[in-house]
């Protein structure tokens, strides 16, 4: 549903009023949020029926809204988030007490509030802004129902920093992935990975998986990006992954899973396939409320 002015932003749309009038809300999709954050609030009452929450690739969501929505959705099963950390830096100048939530690593503090219900998580972080990492931060391994995990390099780097802190910097870097993935994991996708550290961690994960601890694992994908529109930008790192592609395929096959290295001329889709879900297709123009009646 677009705004009355046809603009993709939410500046003229009373989102809080709409949601309060939809007690059976099942799916919420937010497009771009070019608005004055002081004019937009969200209900504190639990969104008890909300199952799917999708923030579009252009959604530079105000972190206060992110916190309120996620923490008030006790049955949330699907979360797709695009976080533009760099564009949130200006908030930190005026809200220093909330800076940790607005930084990249702080996004995980918000997400972990739904660790008992989440089944699929997709996170794309545009810029990695480090903040103080608390030792008690959970990892995806603590998400007991998580089956699908899709992260870009910045999101994965935030997890890696938290993992190093939790292990007092003594953990073997190669064991990172096999240490943070939950036993119920079925599908893993990483895109735009930088350097060789994660390649070594993926090799170790494949070797561990070959012995059977991830018995539900079906698919592992490494890709250049997960873009909603048009072709991906060139990803030159895929050639370094091509050197170990055969080894990864062999070990993941032993684990009963497939491995795919997506080349730079291929495109994978961010979020749901809108052609298969007409309600979510409408979300491309702004806001979509599903299951409200």
mmCIF file of C-alpha atoms in Angstrom:
data_model
loop_
_atom_site.group_PDB
_atom_site.id
_atom_site.type_symbol
_atom_site.label_atom_id
_atom_site.label_comp_id
_atom_site.label_asym_id
_atom_site.label_seq_id
_atom_site.Cartn_x
_atom_site.Cartn_y
_atom_site.Cartn_z
ATOM 1 C CA UNK A 1 0.000 0.000 0.000
ATOM 2 C CA UNK A 2 1.568 3.282 -1.059
ATOM 3 C CA UNK A 3 1.300 6.544 0.833
ATOM 4 C CA UNK A 4 -1.516 8.971 -0.074
ATOM 5 C CA UNK A 5 1.026 11.073 -1.970
ATOM 6 C CA UNK A 6 2.367 8.077 -3.875
ATOM 7 C CA UNK A 7 5.752 8.518 -2.194
ATOM 8 C CA UNK A 8 7.531 5.367 -1.083
ATOM 9 C CA UNK A 9 8.327 6.817 2.334
ATOM 10 C CA UNK A 10 6.101 6.604 5.407
ATOM 11 C CA UNK A 11 6.018 10.310 6.200
ATOM 12 C CA UNK A 12 2.258 10.622 5.537
ATOM 13 C CA UNK A 13 1.284 7.178 6.728
ATOM 14 C CA UNK A 14 0.255 6.604 10.388
ATOM 15 C CA UNK A 15 1.967 3.228 10.707
ATOM 16 C CA UNK A 16 1.375 2.940 14.443
ATOM 17 C CA UNK A 17 -2.367 3.565 14.024
ATOM 18 C CA UNK A 18 -2.625 1.015 11.219
ATOM 19 C CA UNK A 19 -0.884 -1.672 13.232
ATOM 20 C CA UNK A 20 -2.963 -1.025 16.346
ATOM 21 C CA UNK A 21 -6.072 -1.453 14.183
ATOM 22 C CA UNK A 22 -4.791 -4.824 12.937
ATOM 23 C CA UNK A 23 -4.626 -7.173 15.954
ATOM 24 C CA UNK A 24 -4.317 -10.234 13.705
ATOM 25 C CA UNK A 25 -1.369 -8.829 11.746
ATOM 26 C CA UNK A 26 0.608 -11.761 10.357
ATOM 27 C CA UNK A 27 3.110 -10.117 7.985
ATOM 28 C CA UNK A 28 4.593 -6.622 7.949
ATOM 29 C CA UNK A 29 6.703 -5.257 5.077
ATOM 30 C CA UNK A 30 8.289 -1.816 5.285
ATOM 31 C CA UNK A 31 9.763 0.000 2.323
ATOM 32 C CA UNK A 32 11.929 3.102 2.449
ATOM 33 C CA UNK A 33 11.642 5.262 5.560
ATOM 34 C CA UNK A 34 12.417 8.817 4.545
ATOM 35 C CA UNK A 35 10.642 10.423 7.459
ATOM 36 C CA UNK A 36 11.066 12.536 10.551
ATOM 37 C CA UNK A 37 11.586 9.842 13.186
ATOM 38 C CA UNK A 38 10.051 12.038 15.882
ATOM 39 C CA UNK A 39 6.697 11.803 14.081
ATOM 40 C CA UNK A 40 6.601 8.025 13.940
ATOM 41 C CA UNK A 41 5.922 5.816 16.948
ATOM 42 C CA UNK A 42 5.032 2.181 17.397
ATOM 43 C CA UNK A 43 2.661 0.415 19.806
ATOM 44 C CA UNK A 44 4.151 -1.149 22.909
ATOM 45 C CA UNK A 45 1.439 -3.827 23.043
ATOM 46 C CA UNK A 46 2.664 -7.252 21.845
ATOM 47 C CA UNK A 47 2.154 -8.071 18.177
ATOM 48 C CA UNK A 48 1.104 -11.568 19.173
ATOM 49 C CA UNK A 49 0.257 -12.824 15.670
ATOM 50 C CA UNK A 50 3.154 -11.305 13.731
ATOM 51 C CA UNK A 51 5.126 -14.078 12.031
ATOM 52 C CA UNK A 52 7.002 -12.382 9.158
ATOM 53 C CA UNK A 53 8.814 -9.051 9.264
ATOM 54 C CA UNK A 54 10.505 -7.725 6.140
ATOM 55 C CA UNK A 55 12.489 -4.490 5.874
ATOM 56 C CA UNK A 56 13.120 -3.634 2.227
ATOM 57 C CA UNK A 57 16.594 -2.980 0.802
ATOM 58 C CA UNK A 58 15.913 0.762 0.876
ATOM 59 C CA UNK A 59 14.661 0.748 4.458
ATOM 60 C CA UNK A 60 17.071 2.751 6.624
ATOM 61 C CA UNK A 61 14.991 1.965 9.676
ATOM 62 C CA UNK A 62 15.294 4.078 12.798
ATOM 63 C CA UNK A 63 16.782 1.744 15.388
ATOM 64 C CA UNK A 64 14.219 2.652 18.042
ATOM 65 C CA UNK A 65 11.496 1.286 15.783
ATOM 66 C CA UNK A 66 13.561 -1.816 15.079
ATOM 67 C CA UNK A 67 13.870 -2.490 18.795
ATOM 68 C CA UNK A 68 10.193 -1.882 19.541
ATOM 69 C CA UNK A 69 8.862 -3.985 16.682
ATOM 70 C CA UNK A 70 11.123 -7.007 17.186
ATOM 71 C CA UNK A 71 10.895 -7.060 20.980
ATOM 72 C CA UNK A 72 7.083 -6.944 20.794
ATOM 73 C CA UNK A 73 6.731 -9.866 18.366
ATOM 74 C CA UNK A 74 6.981 -13.001 20.560
ATOM 75 C CA UNK A 75 6.063 -15.390 17.715
ATOM 76 C CA UNK A 76 8.215 -13.877 14.973
ATOM 77 C CA UNK A 77 9.490 -16.610 12.629
ATOM 78 C CA UNK A 78 10.971 -14.687 9.690
ATOM 79 C CA UNK A 79 13.085 -11.530 9.860
ATOM 80 C CA UNK A 80 14.732 -9.850 6.864
ATOM 81 C CA UNK A 81 16.617 -6.677 7.683
ATOM 82 C CA UNK A 82 18.640 -4.187 5.676
ATOM 83 C CA UNK A 83 20.658 -2.049 8.097
ATOM 84 C CA UNK A 84 22.474 1.071 6.879
ATOM 85 C CA UNK A 85 24.724 1.655 9.854
ATOM 86 C CA UNK A 86 26.653 4.542 8.338
ATOM 87 C CA UNK A 87 23.504 6.597 7.784
ATOM 88 C CA UNK A 88 22.610 6.081 11.442
ATOM 89 C CA UNK A 89 25.856 7.663 12.694
ATOM 90 C CA UNK A 90 24.206 11.077 12.975
ATOM 91 C CA UNK A 91 21.814 9.634 15.554
ATOM 92 C CA UNK A 92 24.743 8.677 17.773
ATOM 93 C CA UNK A 93 25.763 12.323 18.093
ATOM 94 C CA UNK A 94 22.431 13.168 19.691
ATOM 95 C CA UNK A 95 21.583 9.900 21.452
ATOM 96 C CA UNK A 96 24.921 8.724 22.836
ATOM 97 C CA UNK A 97 23.206 6.594 25.463
ATOM 98 C CA UNK A 98 21.653 4.459 22.725
ATOM 99 C CA UNK A 99 24.762 4.280 20.554
ATOM 100 C CA UNK A 100 25.331 0.568 21.106
ATOM 101 C CA UNK A 101 21.928 -0.245 19.600
ATOM 102 C CA UNK A 102 22.610 1.953 16.601
ATOM 103 C CA UNK A 103 25.994 0.405 15.814
ATOM 104 C CA UNK A 104 26.444 -2.696 13.700
ATOM 105 C CA UNK A 105 27.196 -5.088 16.542
ATOM 106 C CA UNK A 106 24.207 -3.711 18.437
ATOM 107 C CA UNK A 107 21.836 -4.952 15.745
ATOM 108 C CA UNK A 108 22.444 -8.464 17.069
ATOM 109 C CA UNK A 109 21.357 -7.356 20.543
ATOM 110 C CA UNK A 110 17.965 -6.540 19.058
ATOM 111 C CA UNK A 111 17.703 -9.688 16.949
ATOM 112 C CA UNK A 112 18.518 -12.016 19.837
ATOM 113 C CA UNK A 113 15.306 -10.968 21.599
ATOM 114 C CA UNK A 114 13.436 -13.295 19.212
ATOM 115 C CA UNK A 115 15.903 -16.194 19.408
ATOM 116 C CA UNK A 116 13.286 -18.626 20.750
ATOM 117 C CA UNK A 117 10.881 -18.197 17.822
ATOM 118 C CA UNK A 118 12.940 -17.254 14.756
ATOM 119 C CA UNK A 119 13.166 -19.842 11.955
ATOM 120 C CA UNK A 120 14.685 -17.732 9.164
ATOM 121 C CA UNK A 121 17.011 -14.738 9.426
ATOM 122 C CA UNK A 122 18.402 -12.573 6.617
ATOM 123 C CA UNK A 123 20.598 -9.585 7.470
ATOM 124 C CA UNK A 124 22.385 -7.173 5.147
ATOM 125 C CA UNK A 125 24.473 -4.508 6.902
ATOM 126 C CA UNK A 126 25.776 -1.755 4.629
ATOM 127 C CA UNK A 127 28.553 -0.448 6.877
ATOM 128 C CA UNK A 128 30.361 -2.020 9.810
ATOM 129 C CA UNK A 129 30.450 0.428 12.720
ATOM 130 C CA UNK A 130 32.076 -1.275 15.681
ATOM 131 C CA UNK A 131 30.891 -0.739 19.231
ATOM 132 C CA UNK A 132 31.692 -2.305 22.570
ATOM 133 C CA UNK A 133 30.876 -6.003 22.358
ATOM 134 C CA UNK A 134 29.220 -7.441 25.490
ATOM 135 C CA UNK A 135 30.473 -10.876 26.458
ATOM 136 C CA UNK A 136 26.956 -12.208 26.995
ATOM 137 C CA UNK A 137 25.817 -11.721 23.396
ATOM 138 C CA UNK A 138 24.157 -14.777 21.901
ATOM 139 C CA UNK A 139 25.160 -16.284 18.570
ATOM 140 C CA UNK A 140 22.901 -17.953 15.978
ATOM 141 C CA UNK A 141 23.689 -21.240 17.750
ATOM 142 C CA UNK A 142 21.439 -20.064 20.590
ATOM 143 C CA UNK A 143 18.518 -19.656 18.177
ATOM 144 C CA UNK A 144 17.113 -23.114 18.843
ATOM 145 C CA UNK A 145 14.577 -23.089 15.959
ATOM 146 C CA UNK A 146 16.701 -21.330 13.329
ATOM 147 C CA UNK A 147 16.735 -23.204 10.010
ATOM 148 C CA UNK A 148 17.786 -20.590 7.436
ATOM 149 C CA UNK A 149 20.580 -18.037 7.919
ATOM 150 C CA UNK A 150 21.604 -15.519 5.233
ATOM 151 C CA UNK A 151 24.212 -12.839 6.007
ATOM 152 C CA UNK A 152 26.496 -10.445 4.192
ATOM 153 C CA UNK A 153 30.128 -9.829 5.137
ATOM 154 C CA UNK A 154 29.475 -6.976 7.590
ATOM 155 C CA UNK A 155 26.789 -8.922 9.456
ATOM 156 C CA UNK A 156 29.080 -11.942 9.671
ATOM 157 C CA UNK A 157 32.009 -9.780 10.825
ATOM 158 C CA UNK A 158 29.934 -8.453 13.723
ATOM 159 C CA UNK A 159 29.240 -12.035 14.787
ATOM 160 C CA UNK A 160 32.916 -12.897 14.417
ATOM 161 C CA UNK A 161 33.979 -10.052 16.728
ATOM 162 C CA UNK A 162 31.438 -11.166 19.332
ATOM 163 C CA UNK A 163 32.617 -14.774 19.018
ATOM 164 C CA UNK A 164 36.259 -13.760 19.536
ATOM 165 C CA UNK A 165 35.326 -11.735 22.627
ATOM 166 C CA UNK A 166 33.271 -14.565 24.099
ATOM 167 C CA UNK A 167 36.147 -17.000 23.598
ATOM 168 C CA UNK A 168 38.681 -14.545 25.056
ATOM 169 C CA UNK A 169 40.372 -14.427 21.644
ATOM 170 C CA UNK A 170 41.652 -17.975 22.194
ATOM 171 C CA UNK A 171 39.312 -19.799 19.801
ATOM 172 C CA UNK A 172 40.696 -21.094 16.535
ATOM 173 C CA UNK A 173 39.407 -18.749 13.776
ATOM 174 C CA UNK A 174 38.817 -21.735 11.496
ATOM 175 C CA UNK A 175 36.224 -23.121 13.926
ATOM 176 C CA UNK A 176 34.132 -19.938 13.892
ATOM 177 C CA UNK A 177 31.322 -21.067 11.559
ATOM 178 C CA UNK A 178 30.941 -24.568 12.958
ATOM 179 C CA UNK A 179 30.783 -23.016 16.449
ATOM 180 C CA UNK A 180 28.019 -20.477 15.793
ATOM 181 C CA UNK A 181 25.615 -22.428 13.568
ATOM 182 C CA UNK A 182 22.721 -24.197 15.317
ATOM 183 C CA UNK A 183 22.259 -27.973 14.893
ATOM 184 C CA UNK A 184 18.848 -27.420 13.241
ATOM 185 C CA UNK A 185 20.318 -25.291 10.436
ATOM 186 C CA UNK A 186 19.042 -26.273 6.985
ATOM 187 C CA UNK A 187 20.281 -23.530 4.669
ATOM 188 C CA UNK A 188 23.196 -21.079 4.895
ATOM 189 C CA UNK A 189 23.992 -18.212 2.506
ATOM 190 C CA UNK A 190 26.847 -15.716 2.796
ATOM 191 C CA UNK A 191 27.525 -12.963 0.287
ATOM 192 C CA UNK A 192 30.152 -10.320 -0.457
ATOM 193 C CA UNK A 193 32.727 -12.011 1.780
ATOM 194 C CA UNK A 194 36.060 -10.202 2.031
ATOM 195 C CA UNK A 195 39.500 -11.739 2.513
ATOM 196 C CA UNK A 196 40.419 -15.357 3.167
ATOM 197 C CA UNK A 197 39.525 -15.762 6.860
ATOM 198 C CA UNK A 198 35.950 -16.834 6.131
ATOM 199 C CA UNK A 199 37.115 -19.156 3.378
ATOM 200 C CA UNK A 200 39.212 -21.062 5.927
ATOM 201 C CA UNK A 201 36.269 -21.069 8.346
ATOM 202 C CA UNK A 202 34.011 -22.446 5.590
ATOM 203 C CA UNK A 203 36.519 -25.203 4.811
ATOM 204 C CA UNK A 204 36.561 -26.164 8.486
ATOM 205 C CA UNK A 205 32.748 -26.056 8.651
ATOM 206 C CA UNK A 206 32.524 -28.372 5.630
ATOM 207 C CA UNK A 207 34.950 -30.857 7.197
ATOM 208 C CA UNK A 208 33.013 -30.837 10.471
ATOM 209 C CA UNK A 209 29.666 -31.174 8.658
ATOM 210 C CA UNK A 210 30.976 -34.217 6.779
ATOM 211 C CA UNK A 211 30.997 -36.109 10.088
ATOM 212 C CA UNK A 212 27.287 -35.531 10.633
ATOM 213 C CA UNK A 213 26.635 -32.978 13.434
ATOM 214 C CA UNK A 214 24.514 -30.825 11.094
ATOM 215 C CA UNK A 215 22.178 -33.590 9.977
ATOM 216 C CA UNK A 216 19.463 -31.224 8.691
ATOM 217 C CA UNK A 217 21.820 -29.222 6.471
ATOM 218 C CA UNK A 218 20.640 -29.116 2.838
ATOM 219 C CA UNK A 219 22.277 -26.150 1.117
ATOM 220 C CA UNK A 220 25.286 -23.830 1.503
ATOM 221 C CA UNK A 221 25.753 -20.847 -0.831
ATOM 222 C CA UNK A 222 28.533 -18.282 -1.233
ATOM 223 C CA UNK A 223 27.554 -15.374 -3.493
ATOM 224 C CA UNK A 224 28.656 -11.898 -4.608
ATOM 225 C CA UNK A 225 25.577 -10.102 -3.281
ATOM 226 C CA UNK A 226 21.885 -10.504 -2.677
ATOM 227 C CA UNK A 227 20.324 -7.695 -4.658
ATOM 228 C CA UNK A 228 16.661 -7.062 -5.271
ATOM 229 C CA UNK A 229 17.013 -5.154 -8.510
ATOM 230 C CA UNK A 230 19.274 -5.638 -11.529
ATOM 231 C CA UNK A 231 22.586 -7.488 -11.888
ATOM 232 C CA UNK A 232 25.065 -7.758 -9.058
ATOM 233 C CA UNK A 233 28.155 -5.585 -8.944
ATOM 234 C CA UNK A 234 31.417 -7.383 -9.814
ATOM 235 C CA UNK A 235 32.678 -9.688 -7.070
ATOM 236 C CA UNK A 236 36.312 -10.442 -7.628
ATOM 237 C CA UNK A 237 36.771 -12.650 -4.544
ATOM 238 C CA UNK A 238 34.909 -15.550 -6.116
ATOM 239 C CA UNK A 239 38.122 -16.658 -7.794
ATOM 240 C CA UNK A 240 39.759 -17.253 -4.405
ATOM 241 C CA UNK A 241 36.757 -19.395 -3.474
ATOM 242 C CA UNK A 242 36.986 -21.262 -6.764
ATOM 243 C CA UNK A 243 40.321 -22.657 -5.554
ATOM 244 C CA UNK A 244 38.539 -24.625 -2.812
ATOM 245 C CA UNK A 245 35.182 -25.163 -4.545
ATOM 246 C CA UNK A 246 35.804 -28.855 -5.267
ATOM 247 C CA UNK A 247 36.872 -29.525 -1.671
ATOM 248 C CA UNK A 248 33.794 -27.782 -0.286
ATOM 249 C CA UNK A 249 31.473 -29.627 -2.661
ATOM 250 C CA UNK A 250 32.989 -32.964 -1.658
ATOM 251 C CA UNK A 251 32.680 -32.416 2.089
ATOM 252 C CA UNK A 252 29.208 -30.897 1.981
ATOM 253 C CA UNK A 253 28.072 -33.779 -0.228
ATOM 254 C CA UNK A 254 29.246 -36.146 2.508
ATOM 255 C CA UNK A 255 27.065 -34.131 4.878
ATOM 256 C CA UNK A 256 24.073 -34.607 2.560
ATOM 257 C CA UNK A 257 24.087 -30.963 1.459
ATOM 258 C CA UNK A 258 24.800 -29.080 -1.753
ATOM 259 C CA UNK A 259 27.352 -26.299 -2.141
ATOM 260 C CA UNK A 260 27.015 -23.489 -4.683
ATOM 261 C CA UNK A 261 29.519 -20.783 -5.542
ATOM 262 C CA UNK A 262 27.549 -18.046 -7.308
ATOM 263 C CA UNK A 263 29.661 -16.259 -9.915
ATOM 264 C CA UNK A 264 29.633 -12.503 -10.479
ATOM 265 C CA UNK A 265 27.331 -12.647 -13.507
ATOM 266 C CA UNK A 266 24.511 -14.338 -11.612
ATOM 267 C CA UNK A 267 21.794 -12.785 -9.476
ATOM 268 C CA UNK A 268 20.123 -14.076 -6.350
ATOM 269 C CA UNK A 269 17.051 -12.405 -4.929
ATOM 270 C CA UNK A 270 16.773 -10.514 -1.666
ATOM 271 C CA UNK A 271 13.698 -11.467 0.333
ATOM 272 C CA UNK A 272 10.684 -13.391 -0.868
ATOM 273 C CA UNK A 273 9.964 -14.147 -4.484
ATOM 274 C CA UNK A 274 7.318 -11.488 -5.094
ATOM 275 C CA UNK A 275 5.994 -13.336 -8.134
ATOM 276 C CA UNK A 276 4.816 -16.126 -5.839
ATOM 277 C CA UNK A 277 3.338 -13.908 -3.135
ATOM 278 C CA UNK A 278 1.050 -11.139 -4.455
ATOM 279 C CA UNK A 279 0.629 -9.591 -1.004
ATOM 280 C CA UNK A 280 4.362 -9.161 -0.628
ATOM 281 C CA UNK A 281 4.603 -7.920 -4.206
ATOM 282 C CA UNK A 282 2.610 -4.901 -3.091
ATOM 283 C CA UNK A 283 5.297 -4.169 -0.508
ATOM 284 C CA UNK A 284 7.632 -3.041 -3.283
ATOM 285 C CA UNK A 285 5.627 0.200 -3.410
ATOM 286 C CA UNK A 286 5.803 0.942 0.293
ATOM 287 C CA UNK A 287 3.962 -0.734 3.143
ATOM 288 C CA UNK A 288 2.136 -4.048 3.202
ATOM 289 C CA UNK A 289 -0.087 -5.369 5.956
ATOM 290 C CA UNK A 290 -1.116 -8.998 5.654
ATOM 291 C CA UNK A 291 -3.516 -11.102 7.690
ATOM 292 C CA UNK A 292 -5.098 -8.096 9.381
ATOM 293 C CA UNK A 293 -8.735 -9.134 9.335
#
